[in-house]
Short mmCIF file of C-alpha atoms in Angstrom, two decimals:
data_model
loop_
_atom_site.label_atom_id
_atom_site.label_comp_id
_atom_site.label_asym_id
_atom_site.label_seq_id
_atom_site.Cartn_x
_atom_site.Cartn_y
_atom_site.Cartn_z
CA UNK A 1302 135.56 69.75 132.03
CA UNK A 1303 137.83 70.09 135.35
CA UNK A 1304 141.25 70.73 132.52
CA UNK A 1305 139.69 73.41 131.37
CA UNK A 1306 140.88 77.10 133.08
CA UNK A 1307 139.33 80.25 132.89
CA UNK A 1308 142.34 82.90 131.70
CA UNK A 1309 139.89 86.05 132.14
CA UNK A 1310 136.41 87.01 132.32
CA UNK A 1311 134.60 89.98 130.66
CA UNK A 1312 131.23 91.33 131.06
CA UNK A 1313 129.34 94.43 129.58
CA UNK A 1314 128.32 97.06 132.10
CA UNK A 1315 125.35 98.85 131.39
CA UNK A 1316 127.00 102.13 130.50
CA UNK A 1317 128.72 100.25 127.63
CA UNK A 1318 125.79 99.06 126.42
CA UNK A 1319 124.00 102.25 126.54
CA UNK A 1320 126.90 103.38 124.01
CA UNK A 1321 126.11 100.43 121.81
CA UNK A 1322 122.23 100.74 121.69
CA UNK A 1323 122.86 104.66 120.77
CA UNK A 1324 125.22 103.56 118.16
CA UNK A 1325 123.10 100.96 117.37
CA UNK A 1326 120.33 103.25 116.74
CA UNK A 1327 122.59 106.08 115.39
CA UNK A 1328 123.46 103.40 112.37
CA UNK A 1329 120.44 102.21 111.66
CA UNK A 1330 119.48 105.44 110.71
CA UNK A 1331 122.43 105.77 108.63
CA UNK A 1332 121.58 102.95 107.10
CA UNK A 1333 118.09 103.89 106.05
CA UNK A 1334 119.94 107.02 104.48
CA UNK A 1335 122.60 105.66 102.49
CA UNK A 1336 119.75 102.80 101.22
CA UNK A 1337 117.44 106.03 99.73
CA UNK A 1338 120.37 107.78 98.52
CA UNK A 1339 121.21 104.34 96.95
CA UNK A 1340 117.90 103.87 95.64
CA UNK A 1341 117.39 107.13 94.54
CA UNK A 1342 120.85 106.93 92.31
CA UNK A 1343 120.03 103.19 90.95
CA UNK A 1344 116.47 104.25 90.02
CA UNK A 1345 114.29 106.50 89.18
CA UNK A 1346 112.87 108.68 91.97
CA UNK A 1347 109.24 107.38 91.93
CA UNK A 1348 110.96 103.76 92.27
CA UNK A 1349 112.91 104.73 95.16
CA UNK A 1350 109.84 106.56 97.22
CA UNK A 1351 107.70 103.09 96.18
CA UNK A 1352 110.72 101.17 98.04
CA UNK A 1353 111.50 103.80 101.03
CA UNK A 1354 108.09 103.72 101.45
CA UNK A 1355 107.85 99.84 101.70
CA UNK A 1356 110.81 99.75 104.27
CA UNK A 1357 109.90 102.34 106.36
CA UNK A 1358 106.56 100.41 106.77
CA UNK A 1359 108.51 96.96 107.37
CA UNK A 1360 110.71 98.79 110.34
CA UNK A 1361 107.81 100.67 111.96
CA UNK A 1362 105.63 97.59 112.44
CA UNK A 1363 108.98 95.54 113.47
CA UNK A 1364 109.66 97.96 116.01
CA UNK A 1365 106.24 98.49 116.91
CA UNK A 1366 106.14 94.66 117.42
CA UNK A 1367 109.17 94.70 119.52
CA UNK A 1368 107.82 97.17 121.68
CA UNK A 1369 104.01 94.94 122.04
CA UNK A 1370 106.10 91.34 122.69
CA UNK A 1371 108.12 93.66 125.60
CA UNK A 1372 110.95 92.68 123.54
CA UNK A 1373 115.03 93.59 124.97
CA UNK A 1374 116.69 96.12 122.31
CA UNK A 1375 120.00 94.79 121.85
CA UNK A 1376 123.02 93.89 119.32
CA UNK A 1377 120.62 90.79 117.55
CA UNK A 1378 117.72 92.94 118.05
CA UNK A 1379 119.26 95.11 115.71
CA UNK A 1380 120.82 92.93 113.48
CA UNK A 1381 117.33 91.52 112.97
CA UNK A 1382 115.77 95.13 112.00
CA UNK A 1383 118.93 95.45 109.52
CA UNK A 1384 118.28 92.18 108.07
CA UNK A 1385 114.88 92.84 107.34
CA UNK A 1386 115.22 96.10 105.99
CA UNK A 1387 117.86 94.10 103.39
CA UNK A 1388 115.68 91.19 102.80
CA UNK A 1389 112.44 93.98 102.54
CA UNK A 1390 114.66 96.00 99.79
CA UNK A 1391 116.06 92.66 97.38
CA UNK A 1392 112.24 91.93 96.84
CA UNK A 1393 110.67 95.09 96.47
CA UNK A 1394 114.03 95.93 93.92
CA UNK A 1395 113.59 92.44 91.73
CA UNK A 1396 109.62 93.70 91.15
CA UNK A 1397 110.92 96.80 90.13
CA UNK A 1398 113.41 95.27 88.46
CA UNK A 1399 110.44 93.70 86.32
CA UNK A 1400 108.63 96.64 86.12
CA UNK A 1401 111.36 98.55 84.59
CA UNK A 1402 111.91 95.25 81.67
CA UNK A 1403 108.30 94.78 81.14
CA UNK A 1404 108.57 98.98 80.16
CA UNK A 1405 110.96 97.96 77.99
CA UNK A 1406 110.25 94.83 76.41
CA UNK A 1407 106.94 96.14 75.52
CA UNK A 1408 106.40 98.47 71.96
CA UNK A 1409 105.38 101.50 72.33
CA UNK A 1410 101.99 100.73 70.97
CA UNK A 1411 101.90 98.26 73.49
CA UNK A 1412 102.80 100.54 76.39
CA UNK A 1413 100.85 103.05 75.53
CA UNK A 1414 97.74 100.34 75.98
CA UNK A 1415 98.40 99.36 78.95
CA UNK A 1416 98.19 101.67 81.99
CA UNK A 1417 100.45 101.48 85.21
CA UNK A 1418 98.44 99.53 87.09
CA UNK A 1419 98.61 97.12 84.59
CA UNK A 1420 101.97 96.63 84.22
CA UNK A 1421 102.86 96.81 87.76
CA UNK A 1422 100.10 93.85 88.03
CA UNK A 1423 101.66 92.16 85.44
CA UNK A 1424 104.99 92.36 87.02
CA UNK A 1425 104.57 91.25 90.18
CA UNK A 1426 101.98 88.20 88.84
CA UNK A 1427 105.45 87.34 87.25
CA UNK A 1428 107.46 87.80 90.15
CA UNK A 1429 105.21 86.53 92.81
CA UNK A 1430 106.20 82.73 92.96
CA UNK A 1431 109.95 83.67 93.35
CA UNK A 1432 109.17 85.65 96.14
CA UNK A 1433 106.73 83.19 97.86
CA UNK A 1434 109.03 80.57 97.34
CA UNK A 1435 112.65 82.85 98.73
CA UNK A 1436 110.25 83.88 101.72
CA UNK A 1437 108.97 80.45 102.65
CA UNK A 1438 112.35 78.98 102.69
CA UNK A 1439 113.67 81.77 104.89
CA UNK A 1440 110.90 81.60 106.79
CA UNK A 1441 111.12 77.69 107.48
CA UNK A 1442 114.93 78.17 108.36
CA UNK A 1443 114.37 81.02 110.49
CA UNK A 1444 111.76 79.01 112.47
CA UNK A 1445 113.70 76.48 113.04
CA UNK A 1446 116.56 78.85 115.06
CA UNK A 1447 113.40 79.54 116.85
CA UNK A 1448 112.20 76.43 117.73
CA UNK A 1449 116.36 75.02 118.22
CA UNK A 1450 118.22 77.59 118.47
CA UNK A 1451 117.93 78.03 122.05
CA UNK A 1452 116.82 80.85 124.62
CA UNK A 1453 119.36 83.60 123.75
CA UNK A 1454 118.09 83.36 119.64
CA UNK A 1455 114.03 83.34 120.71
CA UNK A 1456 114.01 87.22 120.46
CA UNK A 1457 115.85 87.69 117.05
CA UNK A 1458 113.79 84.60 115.74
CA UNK A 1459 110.72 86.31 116.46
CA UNK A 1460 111.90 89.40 114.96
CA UNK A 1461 112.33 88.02 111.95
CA UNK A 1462 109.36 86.17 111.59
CA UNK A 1463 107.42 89.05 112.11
CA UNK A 1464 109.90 91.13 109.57
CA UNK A 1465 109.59 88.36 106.91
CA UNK A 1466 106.06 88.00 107.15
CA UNK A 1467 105.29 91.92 107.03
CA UNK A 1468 108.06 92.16 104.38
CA UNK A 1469 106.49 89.68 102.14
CA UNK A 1470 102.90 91.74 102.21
CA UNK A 1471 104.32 94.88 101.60
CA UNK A 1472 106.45 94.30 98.41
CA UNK A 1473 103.14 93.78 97.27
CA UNK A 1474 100.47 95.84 98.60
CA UNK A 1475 102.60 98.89 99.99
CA UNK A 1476 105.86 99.38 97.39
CA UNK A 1477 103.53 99.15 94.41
CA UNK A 1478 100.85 100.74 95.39
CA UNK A 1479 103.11 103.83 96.64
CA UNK A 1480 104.82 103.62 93.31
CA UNK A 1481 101.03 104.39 91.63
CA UNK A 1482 100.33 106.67 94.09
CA UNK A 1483 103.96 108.71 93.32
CA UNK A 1484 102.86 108.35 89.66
CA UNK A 1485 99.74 109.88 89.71
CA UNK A 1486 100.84 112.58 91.80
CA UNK A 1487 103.54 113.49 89.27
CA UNK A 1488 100.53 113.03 86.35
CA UNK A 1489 98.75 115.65 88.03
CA UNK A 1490 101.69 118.43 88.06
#
């Protein structure tokens, strides 16, 4: 396009982007406050550990995998991270969600039949097609900004395939099972 004119040019020095990573990092960490202080105040506590528990796996093994693939930390790096830490949270919370109505649809007769395991079971049998089905289609979209979306998306792509993937399993087989695991604990005391 010879009409077209340059009016200025900008780049990012590294010092500047030292500042963002920190701050990058700095909310992050913020963020996985305010989210258990959040959780903590929309639910009950064992709820909330079940969930913290959950996301703190989901963003150890997404770091951990951006470490392994030799992965650049930078602004999409960490929007990725922050996305699935949100996406982790909505699924883990709508099982929850279920596990707190099936508690209350139920009699008491009926409760007091059933055991926790049992419920939670029941719950997430009941939930588990919505979140196959929310997964897979964020999954298929994401994969296609990795296989289209060019060089400079690869990295968040892959980030979030990995997240939704290890999100998916552990709204399953981490939040619950931490949630039984918080429960018997507090049985014991």
């Amino acid at each position: 396009y010879p009409t077209v004119k340059f009016l200025s040019e900008e780049s990012v020095g590294p010092a500047i982007g030292d500042v963002f990573k920190r701050s990058a990092v700095k909310l992050f960490l913020l963020a996985i406050l305010l989210m258990a202080l959040y959780l903590v105040f929309r639910f009950e506590m064992k709820y909330a550990v079940g969930c913290m528990v959950a996301l703190l796996h989901d963003e150890a093994l997404a770091i951990a995998f951006i470490g392994f693939a030799g992965i650049e930390v930078n602004i999409p790096i960490v929007a990725a991270l922050l996305t699935i830490f949100g996406f982790s949270v909505n699924d883990t919370i709508v099982i929850f969600d279920r596990v707190r109505e099936n508690i209350q649809l139920m009699s008491k007769q009926d409760a007091a039949k059933l055991t926790s395991f049992e419920i939670i079971n029941r719950s997430v049998t009941q939930t588990l097609s919505r979140t196959l089905l929310t997964n897979l289609t964020v999954f298929f979209t994401v994969g296609a900004i990795y296989f289209f979306g060019g060089e400079v998306l690869n990295d968040f792509a892959k980030v979030m395939l990995f997240g939704l993937v290890v999100g998916t399993y552990s709204t399953v087989f981490i939040a619950s099972p931490a949630l039984l695991f918080w429960e018997k604990l507090r049985a014991k005391k």
